[in-house]
Tab-separated table of C-alpha atoms in Angstrom:
chain	number	residue	atom	x	y	z
A	1	MET	CA	70.635	90.843	79.028
A	2	TRP	CA	70.111	92.556	82.322
A	3	THR	CA	67.684	95.331	82.782
A	4	LYS	CA	66.565	97.548	85.685
A	5	GLU	CA	63.486	95.446	85.998
A	6	ASN	CA	65.061	91.981	86.269
A	7	ILE	CA	67.822	93.203	88.628
A	8	HIS	CA	65.228	94.643	90.906
A	9	GLU	CA	63.360	91.312	90.720
A	10	LEU	CA	66.588	89.452	91.573
A	11	VAL	CA	67.260	91.596	94.526
A	12	GLN	CA	63.665	91.244	95.879
A	13	LYS	CA	64.040	87.524	95.510
A	14	GLN	CA	67.229	87.450	97.497
A	15	ASN	CA	65.627	89.670	100.104
A	16	LYS	CA	62.603	87.256	100.364
A	17	PHE	CA	65.092	84.333	100.674
A	18	PHE	CA	67.033	85.991	103.314
A	19	ARG	CA	63.996	86.559	105.474
A	20	THR	CA	63.462	82.901	105.701
A	21	ASN	CA	66.394	82.796	108.100
A	22	LYS	CA	67.896	79.804	106.248
A	23	THR	CA	71.222	81.470	105.945
A	24	LEU	CA	71.396	81.969	109.732
A	25	ASP	CA	71.984	78.265	110.146
A	26	LEU	CA	75.766	77.580	110.307
A	27	ASN	CA	75.460	74.140	108.761
A	28	PHE	CA	73.738	75.842	105.673
A	29	ARG	CA	76.642	78.301	105.431
A	30	LYS	CA	79.297	75.525	105.761
A	31	LYS	CA	77.567	73.324	103.155
A	32	ALA	CA	77.356	76.208	100.800
A	33	ILE	CA	81.180	76.967	101.124
A	34	ILE	CA	82.023	73.314	100.613
A	35	ARG	CA	79.849	73.173	97.553
A	36	LEU	CA	81.627	76.360	96.230
A	37	ARG	CA	85.054	75.034	96.981
A	38	ASP	CA	84.377	71.669	95.457
A	39	ALA	CA	82.901	73.286	92.295
A	40	VAL	CA	86.029	75.459	91.991
A	41	ILE	CA	88.272	72.266	92.165
A	42	ARG	CA	85.921	70.394	89.825
A	43	HIS	CA	86.013	73.348	87.205
A	44	GLU	CA	89.746	73.977	87.558
A	45	ASP	CA	90.433	73.530	83.930
A	46	ASP	CA	87.517	75.561	82.736
A	47	LEU	CA	88.684	78.491	85.027
A	48	LYS	CA	92.275	78.232	83.872
A	49	GLU	CA	91.105	78.366	80.218
A	50	ALA	CA	88.990	81.447	80.908
A	51	LEU	CA	91.817	83.186	82.602
A	52	TYR	CA	94.092	82.393	79.684
A	53	LYS	CA	91.602	83.774	77.056
A	54	ASP	CA	90.961	86.936	79.099
A	55	LEU	CA	94.325	87.738	80.597
A	56	GLY	CA	96.864	85.320	78.832
A	57	ARG	CA	97.599	83.859	82.323
A	58	HIS	CA	99.574	80.621	82.379
A	59	GLY	CA	97.893	77.745	84.126
A	60	LEU	CA	100.290	77.707	87.111
A	61	GLU	CA	99.928	81.544	87.672
A	62	ALA	CA	96.148	81.119	87.312
A	63	TYR	CA	95.994	78.480	89.942
A	64	PHE	CA	98.455	80.285	92.297
A	65	CYS	CA	96.684	83.737	92.071
A	66	ASP	CA	93.106	82.906	91.567
A	67	ILE	CA	91.840	79.344	91.859
A	68	GLY	CA	94.065	77.892	94.518
A	69	THR	CA	93.636	81.022	96.709
A	70	VAL	CA	89.875	80.690	96.559
A	71	VAL	CA	90.240	77.056	97.839
A	72	LEU	CA	92.697	78.362	100.646
A	73	GLU	CA	90.120	81.033	101.545
A	74	ALA	CA	87.369	78.349	101.786
A	75	ASN	CA	89.309	76.050	103.959
A	76	GLU	CA	90.398	78.702	106.380
A	77	THR	CA	86.801	79.848	106.707
A	78	LEU	CA	85.365	76.408	107.201
A	79	LYS	CA	87.956	75.638	109.846
A	80	GLY	CA	87.153	78.732	111.933
A	81	LEU	CA	83.533	79.477	111.225
A	82	ASP	CA	82.094	78.027	114.461
A	83	LYS	CA	84.510	80.160	116.529
A	84	TYR	CA	83.913	83.395	114.323
A	85	ALA	CA	80.073	83.121	114.731
A	86	LYS	CA	79.836	82.016	118.362
A	87	THR	CA	77.465	84.311	120.348
A	88	GLU	CA	79.451	86.184	123.034
A	89	THR	CA	78.251	86.275	126.546
A	90	HIS	CA	79.326	89.182	128.780
A	91	PHE	CA	78.859	90.255	132.417
A	92	SER	CA	76.768	93.408	132.193
A	93	GLY	CA	78.425	95.043	135.100
A	94	LEU	CA	77.137	96.306	138.400
A	95	THR	CA	75.827	99.442	136.802
A	96	CYS	CA	73.210	97.134	135.170
A	97	PHE	CA	72.406	95.075	138.241
A	98	PRO	CA	70.339	92.988	138.460
A	99	SER	CA	70.367	92.405	134.642
A	100	MET	CA	73.754	90.582	134.612
A	101	ILE	CA	73.692	88.851	131.168
A	102	THR	CA	74.565	90.591	127.899
A	103	LYS	CA	74.963	88.709	124.594
A	104	VAL	CA	76.603	89.835	121.317
A	105	TYR	CA	74.971	88.098	118.275
A	106	LYS	CA	77.005	88.140	114.899
A	107	MET	CA	74.290	88.959	112.550
A	108	PRO	CA	74.442	89.040	108.748
A	109	TYR	CA	73.631	92.291	106.869
A	110	GLY	CA	71.278	90.619	104.482
A	111	THR	CA	71.417	91.023	100.745
A	112	THR	CA	74.908	91.895	99.482
A	113	LEU	CA	76.386	93.337	96.368
A	114	ILE	CA	79.975	92.381	95.349
A	115	ILE	CA	81.438	94.477	92.486
A	116	SER	CA	84.616	92.567	91.238
A	117	PRO	CA	87.495	93.811	89.000
A	118	PHE	CA	89.225	92.212	85.978
A	119	ASN	CA	92.623	91.583	87.297
A	120	PHE	CA	91.818	88.680	89.529
A	121	PRO	CA	88.329	88.026	88.384
A	122	ILE	CA	87.937	84.563	90.088
A	123	LEU	CA	89.557	85.334	93.356
A	124	LEU	CA	88.049	88.695	93.811
A	125	SER	CA	84.527	87.424	93.101
A	126	LEU	CA	84.356	83.939	94.707
A	127	GLY	CA	86.865	84.784	97.430
A	128	VAL	CA	84.727	87.657	98.606
A	129	LEU	CA	81.686	85.500	98.090
A	130	ILE	CA	83.085	83.045	100.760
A	131	ALA	CA	83.133	85.912	103.224
A	132	ALA	CA	79.646	86.907	102.414
A	133	ILE	CA	78.288	83.392	102.704
A	134	SER	CA	80.265	82.792	105.990
A	135	GLY	CA	78.374	85.812	107.562
A	136	GLY	CA	75.003	84.480	106.455
A	137	ASN	CA	74.211	86.706	103.716
A	138	THR	CA	72.899	86.303	100.086
A	139	ALA	CA	75.012	87.821	97.343
A	140	VAL	CA	74.776	89.373	93.907
A	141	ILE	CA	78.182	89.586	92.120
A	142	LYS	CA	78.641	92.193	89.463
A	143	ALA	CA	81.527	90.738	87.519
A	144	SER	CA	83.792	92.629	85.214
A	145	SER	CA	82.802	93.200	81.670
A	146	LYS	CA	86.575	93.164	80.706
A	147	THR	CA	86.857	89.331	81.502
A	148	PRO	CA	83.809	87.905	79.612
A	149	ASN	CA	85.253	84.403	79.529
A	150	CYS	CA	85.792	84.396	83.310
A	151	THR	CA	82.418	85.878	84.040
A	152	LYS	CA	80.663	83.124	81.813
A	153	ALA	CA	82.770	80.324	83.539
A	154	MET	CA	81.709	81.695	86.955
A	155	GLN	CA	78.081	81.998	85.964
A	156	GLU	CA	78.023	78.427	84.928
A	157	LEU	CA	79.681	77.371	88.182
A	158	ILE	CA	77.419	79.237	90.361
A	159	GLU	CA	74.199	78.294	88.611
A	160	GLU	CA	75.255	74.666	88.951
A	161	ILE	CA	75.434	74.935	92.811
A	162	PHE	CA	73.337	77.760	93.877
A	163	PRO	CA	69.758	79.023	93.156
A	164	SER	CA	69.777	82.731	92.080
A	165	LYS	CA	67.671	83.615	95.237
A	166	PHE	CA	70.814	82.773	97.222
A	167	VAL	CA	73.755	83.716	94.757
A	168	ALA	CA	73.717	85.183	91.388
A	169	ILE	CA	76.399	86.611	88.972
A	170	VAL	CA	75.439	89.602	86.861
A	171	ASP	CA	77.411	90.462	83.653
A	172	GLY	CA	77.385	93.718	81.670
A	173	GLY	CA	79.088	97.070	81.807
A	174	HIS	CA	78.993	100.260	83.968
A	175	ASP	CA	75.364	100.742	83.078
A	176	VAL	CA	74.547	97.524	84.655
A	177	ALA	CA	76.734	98.153	87.707
A	178	ASP	CA	74.727	101.488	88.185
A	179	MET	CA	71.366	99.539	87.925
A	180	CYS	CA	72.709	97.408	90.804
A	181	LEU	CA	73.768	100.366	92.804
A	182	GLU	CA	70.269	101.941	92.505
A	183	GLU	CA	68.939	98.944	94.368
A	184	ARG	CA	68.795	98.912	98.186
A	185	PHE	CA	71.383	96.299	99.173
A	186	ASP	CA	72.371	95.874	102.875
A	187	LYS	CA	76.181	95.760	102.122
A	188	ILE	CA	78.362	96.648	99.251
A	189	PHE	CA	81.810	95.337	98.701
A	190	TYR	CA	83.903	96.956	95.846
A	191	THR	CA	87.371	96.181	94.466
A	192	GLY	CA	88.832	98.642	92.070
A	193	SER	CA	89.881	102.125	91.573
A	194	PRO	CA	89.486	105.174	93.904
A	195	ARG	CA	87.748	107.124	91.205
A	196	VAL	CA	84.955	104.542	90.881
A	197	ALA	CA	84.800	104.090	94.644
A	198	LYS	CA	83.789	107.737	95.102
A	199	HIS	CA	80.895	107.114	92.810
A	200	ILE	CA	79.962	103.938	94.722
A	201	LEU	CA	80.066	105.739	98.036
A	202	GLU	CA	77.856	108.555	96.672
A	203	MET	CA	75.254	105.962	95.373
A	204	ALA	CA	75.522	104.017	98.646
A	205	ALA	CA	74.912	107.101	100.722
A	206	LYS	CA	71.453	107.366	99.302
A	207	ASN	CA	70.344	104.314	101.309
A	208	LEU	CA	73.014	104.618	104.109
A	209	THR	CA	74.364	101.339	102.953
A	210	PRO	CA	77.675	100.218	104.564
A	211	VAL	CA	80.549	99.845	102.024
A	212	ALA	CA	83.921	97.989	102.135
A	213	LEU	CA	86.411	99.176	99.599
A	214	GLU	CA	89.640	97.461	98.381
A	215	LEU	CA	91.389	100.000	96.157
A	216	GLY	CA	94.778	100.389	94.573
A	217	GLY	CA	97.696	102.628	95.624
A	218	GLU	CA	96.540	105.880	93.936
A	219	GLU	CA	99.929	107.457	94.273
A	220	GLY	CA	101.744	104.196	94.149
A	221	ASN	CA	102.933	101.371	96.254
A	222	PHE	CA	106.675	101.909	97.012
A	223	ALA	CA	109.414	99.344	97.362
A	224	VAL	CA	112.396	100.872	99.163
A	225	VAL	CA	115.806	99.182	98.676
A	226	ARG	CA	118.345	100.406	101.194
A	227	LYS	CA	122.136	100.133	100.670
A	228	ASP	CA	122.425	97.201	103.116
A	229	ALA	CA	119.748	95.188	101.363
A	230	ASP	CA	120.548	91.804	99.653
A	231	ILE	CA	120.488	93.311	96.194
A	232	LYS	CA	120.177	89.992	94.194
A	233	ASP	CA	117.246	88.878	96.491
A	234	ALA	CA	115.472	92.192	96.139
A	235	ALA	CA	115.758	92.282	92.457
A	236	ARG	CA	114.570	88.624	92.028
A	237	LYS	CA	111.396	89.253	94.098
A	238	ILE	CA	110.586	92.598	92.643
A	239	ALA	CA	111.101	91.116	89.052
A	240	PHE	CA	108.795	88.165	89.928
A	241	PHE	CA	106.053	90.427	91.207
A	242	LYS	CA	106.310	93.071	88.409
A	243	SER	CA	105.950	90.263	85.853
A	244	LEU	CA	102.957	88.658	87.640
A	245	ASN	CA	99.768	89.481	85.723
A	246	ALA	CA	101.810	91.933	83.681
A	247	GLY	CA	101.788	94.299	86.700
A	248	GLN	CA	98.005	94.597	86.847
A	249	ILE	CA	97.768	94.019	90.651
A	250	CYS	CA	96.537	96.398	93.192
A	251	ILE	CA	99.326	95.598	95.602
A	252	ASN	CA	102.075	95.614	92.960
A	253	VAL	CA	105.251	97.541	93.232
A	254	ASN	CA	104.480	100.785	91.518
A	255	GLN	CA	107.875	102.364	91.905
A	256	VAL	CA	111.267	101.494	93.462
A	257	ALA	CA	113.353	103.842	95.489
A	258	VAL	CA	116.854	102.433	95.619
A	259	ALA	CA	119.883	103.892	97.501
A	260	SER	CA	122.365	105.748	95.263
A	261	GLU	CA	125.122	103.683	96.702
A	262	VAL	CA	123.804	100.432	95.139
A	263	ALA	CA	121.698	101.766	92.345
A	264	ASP	CA	123.770	100.582	89.492
A	265	LYS	CA	124.128	97.151	91.107
A	266	PHE	CA	120.443	96.920	91.596
A	267	ILE	CA	119.628	97.893	87.973
A	268	LYS	CA	122.042	95.274	86.739
A	269	ALA	CA	120.519	92.545	88.924
A	270	LEU	CA	116.958	93.555	88.017
A	271	LYS	CA	117.693	93.300	84.281
A	272	LYS	CA	119.138	89.901	84.799
A	273	GLU	CA	116.096	88.652	86.672
A	274	PHE	CA	113.777	89.852	84.077
A	275	LYS	CA	115.738	88.167	81.512
A	276	ARG	CA	115.893	84.936	83.424
A	277	GLN	CA	112.208	84.931	84.561
A	278	VAL	CA	110.457	86.171	81.402
A	279	PRO	CA	112.834	86.150	78.446
A	280	ASN	CA	111.574	87.898	75.269
A	281	ALA	CA	108.388	88.760	77.357
A	282	TYR	CA	106.146	90.257	74.722
A	283	LYS	CA	106.545	87.198	72.626
A	284	ASN	CA	106.622	84.749	75.583
A	285	LYS	CA	103.302	82.790	75.964
A	286	GLU	CA	103.849	82.374	79.671
A	287	TYR	CA	103.633	86.091	80.011
A	288	PRO	CA	100.314	87.628	80.704
A	289	LYS	CA	98.780	90.298	78.533
A	290	LEU	CA	97.181	93.692	79.299
A	291	ILE	CA	93.455	93.556	79.686
A	292	THR	CA	92.362	95.707	76.736
A	293	LYS	CA	93.868	97.425	73.621
A	294	ALA	CA	93.252	100.697	75.531
A	295	ALA	CA	95.271	99.463	78.482
A	296	TYR	CA	98.092	98.472	76.116
A	297	ASP	CA	98.025	101.881	74.427
A	298	LYS	CA	98.099	103.700	77.663
A	299	CYS	CA	101.159	101.667	78.767
A	300	ALA	CA	102.900	102.200	75.335
A	301	LYS	CA	102.103	105.926	75.367
A	302	THR	CA	103.645	106.336	78.821
A	303	ALA	CA	106.730	104.267	77.868
A	304	LYS	CA	107.272	106.417	74.778
A	305	LYS	CA	107.147	109.619	76.940
A	306	TYR	CA	110.069	108.149	78.969
A	307	SER	CA	111.841	106.388	76.132
A	308	ASP	CA	115.043	108.318	76.721
A	309	ARG	CA	115.290	106.739	80.244
A	310	ILE	CA	114.243	103.193	79.390
A	311	VAL	CA	117.206	100.927	80.348
A	312	TYR	CA	115.447	97.685	79.815
A	313	GLY	CA	112.376	96.658	77.877
A	314	GLY	CA	110.045	99.218	76.188
A	315	ASN	CA	108.768	96.791	73.476
A	316	GLY	CA	105.385	95.142	72.951
A	317	GLY	CA	102.899	93.847	70.483
A	318	ARG	CA	99.573	95.592	70.262
A	319	ARG	CA	97.849	92.489	68.771
A	320	SER	CA	98.899	90.271	71.528
A	321	ARG	CA	98.584	93.007	74.036
A	322	ARG	CA	101.800	92.022	75.626
A	323	PHE	CA	104.187	94.667	76.812
A	324	GLU	CA	107.468	93.549	78.358
A	325	PRO	CA	108.630	94.524	81.809
A	326	THR	CA	110.193	97.979	81.376
A	327	ILE	CA	112.748	99.656	83.700
A	328	ILE	CA	112.667	103.459	83.550
A	329	TYR	CA	115.810	104.990	85.186
A	330	PRO	CA	116.340	107.451	86.823
A	331	VAL	CA	113.092	109.271	87.770
A	332	GLY	CA	112.488	112.051	90.174
A	333	LEU	CA	110.138	111.787	93.115
A	334	GLU	CA	107.938	114.529	91.862
A	335	GLU	CA	107.630	113.336	88.270
A	336	GLU	CA	104.103	112.415	87.047
A	337	ILE	CA	104.956	108.604	86.482
A	338	VAL	CA	105.550	108.132	90.168
A	339	ASN	CA	102.576	109.986	91.418
A	340	ARG	CA	99.788	107.746	90.040
A	341	GLU	CA	99.004	104.021	89.931
A	342	LEU	CA	100.459	102.491	86.625
A	343	PHE	CA	98.750	99.091	86.658
A	344	SER	CA	101.181	97.900	83.999
A	345	PRO	CA	104.638	96.399	83.607
A	346	LEU	CA	106.405	99.757	83.647
A	347	LEU	CA	108.744	100.241	86.629
A	348	PRO	CA	110.201	103.698	87.353
A	349	ILE	CA	113.314	103.697	89.521
A	350	ILE	CA	113.990	106.653	91.900
A	351	VAL	CA	117.435	107.147	93.413
A	352	TYR	CA	117.983	108.611	96.869
A	353	ASP	CA	120.881	109.001	99.218
A	354	ASP	CA	120.738	106.438	101.964
A	355	ASN	CA	121.716	108.998	104.547
A	356	LYS	CA	118.563	110.808	103.527
A	357	ILE	CA	116.170	107.886	104.063
A	358	ASP	CA	114.066	109.809	106.548
A	359	GLU	CA	113.393	112.453	103.887
A	360	LEU	CA	112.232	109.705	101.513
A	361	MET	CA	109.946	108.111	104.069
A	362	ASP	CA	108.483	111.576	104.874
A	363	ASN	CA	107.669	111.996	101.167
A	364	ILE	CA	105.941	108.664	101.061
A	365	ALA	CA	104.050	109.323	104.193
A	366	SER	CA	102.825	112.709	102.796
A	367	ARG	CA	101.161	110.964	99.853
A	368	GLU	CA	97.735	109.277	99.705
A	369	HIS	CA	98.071	106.010	101.724
A	370	GLY	CA	99.129	103.140	99.515
A	371	LEU	CA	97.698	99.727	99.480
A	372	ALA	CA	101.236	98.221	100.065
A	373	LEU	CA	104.708	99.007	101.249
A	374	TYR	CA	107.806	96.889	100.661
A	375	LEU	CA	111.169	97.337	102.523
A	376	PHE	CA	114.341	95.676	101.597
A	377	THR	CA	117.051	95.940	104.354
A	378	LYS	CA	119.030	94.087	106.851
A	379	ASP	CA	118.106	96.766	109.469
A	380	ILE	CA	115.105	95.041	110.904
A	381	GLU	CA	114.882	97.448	113.820
A	382	TRP	CA	114.441	100.371	111.311
A	383	ALA	CA	112.019	98.406	109.206
A	384	GLU	CA	109.946	97.486	112.357
A	385	HIS	CA	109.791	101.264	113.152
A	386	ILE	CA	108.630	102.209	109.619
A	387	MET	CA	106.143	99.477	109.517
A	388	SER	CA	104.657	100.350	112.759
A	389	THR	CA	104.529	104.032	112.176
A	390	GLN	CA	103.710	104.521	108.401
A	391	GLN	CA	100.143	104.304	107.151
A	392	PHE	CA	99.360	101.831	104.312
A	393	GLY	CA	97.250	98.803	103.740
A	394	GLY	CA	99.819	95.964	104.289
A	395	GLY	CA	103.255	95.091	103.310
A	396	CYS	CA	106.414	93.019	103.567
A	397	VAL	CA	109.993	93.319	104.798
A	398	ASN	CA	112.442	91.557	102.328
A	399	GLU	CA	109.581	90.095	100.477
A	400	VAL	CA	106.760	91.164	98.166
A	401	CYS	CA	102.912	90.514	98.023
A	402	LEU	CA	102.989	87.261	100.164
A	403	HIS	CA	101.290	88.848	103.147
A	404	ILE	CA	98.011	88.553	101.154
A	405	MET	CA	98.502	84.744	101.347
A	406	VAL	CA	98.876	84.529	105.167
A	407	LYS	CA	96.052	82.829	107.057
A	408	GLY	CA	94.374	84.574	109.962
A	409	VAL	CA	95.315	88.120	109.040
A	410	PRO	CA	93.391	90.946	107.409
A	411	PHE	CA	93.726	92.166	103.845
A	412	ASN	CA	92.818	95.840	103.707
A	413	GLY	CA	93.558	99.460	102.712
A	414	THR	CA	93.308	102.777	104.419
A	415	GLY	CA	92.375	106.289	103.106
A	416	HIS	CA	92.442	106.273	99.347
A	417	SER	CA	93.559	102.553	99.297
A	418	GLY	CA	90.378	101.543	100.932
A	419	MET	CA	88.199	100.724	103.979
A	420	GLY	CA	87.095	97.544	105.575
A	421	ALA	CA	88.959	94.275	105.583
A	422	TYR	CA	88.669	90.755	104.749
A	423	HIS	CA	90.129	87.050	104.572
A	424	GLY	CA	89.063	84.394	107.020
A	425	GLU	CA	87.695	85.789	110.229
A	426	TRP	CA	88.147	89.407	109.029
A	427	GLY	CA	85.833	88.598	106.008
A	428	PHE	CA	83.283	87.182	108.471
A	429	ARG	CA	83.429	90.407	110.454
A	430	GLU	CA	83.132	92.589	107.429
A	431	PHE	CA	79.950	90.857	106.438
A	432	THR	CA	78.387	90.723	109.787
A	433	HIS	CA	76.899	93.133	112.384
A	434	PRO	CA	77.648	92.666	116.068
A	435	GLN	CA	74.320	92.964	117.818
A	436	THR	CA	74.266	93.607	121.557
A	437	VAL	CA	71.345	92.400	123.603
A	438	LEU	CA	71.007	92.790	127.498
A	439	TYR	CA	68.702	90.322	129.138
A	440	GLY	CA	66.843	92.194	131.969
A	441	SER	CA	65.918	90.748	135.276
A	442	THR	CA	62.362	91.310	136.699
A	443	HIS	CA	63.515	90.890	140.306
A	444	PHE	CA	65.665	92.969	142.731
A	445	ASN	CA	65.671	96.072	140.522
A	446	LEU	CA	67.283	99.192	142.241
A	447	PRO	CA	65.688	102.563	142.066
A	448	MET	CA	69.085	104.350	141.898
A	449	ARG	CA	68.804	105.216	138.125
A	450	GLU	CA	65.195	106.401	138.243
A	451	HIS	CA	63.367	109.572	139.107
A	452	PRO	CA	62.608	111.070	141.609
A	453	TYR	CA	66.137	112.326	142.514
A	454	GLU	CA	65.297	113.844	145.922
A	455	LYS	CA	67.677	111.312	147.671
A	456	ARG	CA	70.397	112.362	145.234
A	457	ILE	CA	73.321	111.836	147.595
A	458	ILE	CA	72.624	108.082	148.266
A	459	LYS	CA	71.827	107.443	144.692
A	460	GLU	CA	74.998	109.332	143.517
A	461	LYS	CA	77.160	107.367	145.837
A	462	PHE	CA	75.945	104.115	144.558
A	463	ILE	CA	76.277	105.224	140.893
A	464	LYS	CA	79.830	106.290	141.485
A	465	LEU	CA	80.621	103.116	143.285
A	466	PHE	CA	79.281	101.001	140.355
A	467	GLU	CA	80.664	103.101	137.456
A	468	LYS	CA	84.282	102.482	138.120
C-alpha cells in the first residue's frame, strides 16, 4: 500500500539515480528500451489475459491496440534514437564574432511522472514510458485503479527488468495520484479527461513543472459523411471503430453528421455493419465491456433518455457490463448528447443538408477543439482545405483512427484536447529540453557591443551590418 512517505522515498531515490548521469548514455537508453520491448513480447499472454479480465478485450484486439503498438513504438524509437539525440552544431553568426560555435544539447528533464488511463492501460503506460526512457529520464507510472489486473501484470513485468530507482509502477486511486502530484517531478505526462487535467495543471503549477496532456474530445470528435462519400465504406469503418473497446477511446467517433441526401442509406449500411462485425454484441464474448458498473449505468441511462430515437441496439447486460453499439437517430446539433464526450458505444447521428456544409463546419470549429476529426468524401480538395484550416488533434480522410499508427508523426491534442505530442521522435522531444550553449573565443573580441558608446556611429554601423 502506497503512502505519502514511501512515494516521497521513491521519488528521492529516482532523483539520486538520475544525478549519476547513467541515463544520459544512449546505449543505456537503447538497452532499456530493448529490455522493455522483449519483456512485453515475452509476457504477451499475461498481458492479454489481464486486458480480458479488466476490459473483456479479445486477444487479437488486445494485441492490435495495446501490446503490438508498444512493440511498434519501441522499434521506431530504437531506429531513430541516435538521430533524435544528436547534438546540433550551429554557426553563431557574425553578431557573436569571434565566438562562432553554438551547440544544442538534447537534455532529459529528470524524474518524470506518467499518469495513465484505463482504456488502453498497457499502451498508454509503457508506450509513454518508451518516450521517457528515450529522452534519458527516470519514470514513476501511476497506473489506473480501474484496471487492477493490467496494473499488476505491468508491475511484475517492470520489476523483472528495471530497478525501482529507474522505473516504478504505482497503483491505487485518486488519493495516491494526489500524493504523486504533491512531489516535485521534473515532467508530468497525463492521459485522461479535461476535468482531471485542470487539477493536474493546478498541482504542477506549484512547482512550475512542465506538463503534457493527452485528453479526449470534450465536446466530441466528429465524423462528417458528405453526400458524395462511399457510404458502405464509411459505415464499415465507423462501425469497426465504435465497436473497438466498446467505444472507450479518446479519438473515437463521438457523433456522426451525415448529409440528409444519404442519411437513410447510411443508417441502413451502419446497421448492417454492426450486425456483421459484432452480432448479438452484449452477449458476444469478442465484444469488450464497459470499465465499471458506474460506466455501464451512465451509458444505459443516456440510452434510456433517447430510447424513442434508438434505431439500432439499446440493449445490454449489467452483470457482464456489455452494452451493444447503439444508433440514436436523428439528433440535433445543440442536444446535450452531442455536446459532451460519450466514451461508450452510443452513436448519435446528426442530419444536415450538404449544401449547408460550411455552416456545419463552422459549428464544429466553434466548439472546444476535438482530439480527432474524420471526413468521408470524394472531394479531396475540400477535405484538404478543412484539414488544413480546422483545429483539432489529428484525423483522417475516408478512414478512422489509423493516423495514430503512422510512424514518424505526432499524436497530440490542442486546447481542451491536450497539449504536447509524442510517438517516436515527437515523444523524445516531449521528454527532453533543448539546451543551447555558445562556445566563446578568448581572441579577436570586438568592442562594438561594449561600453563606452562615445564612438556610437562606427559601432552602430557594424551592429547594423552584422544583424541582418
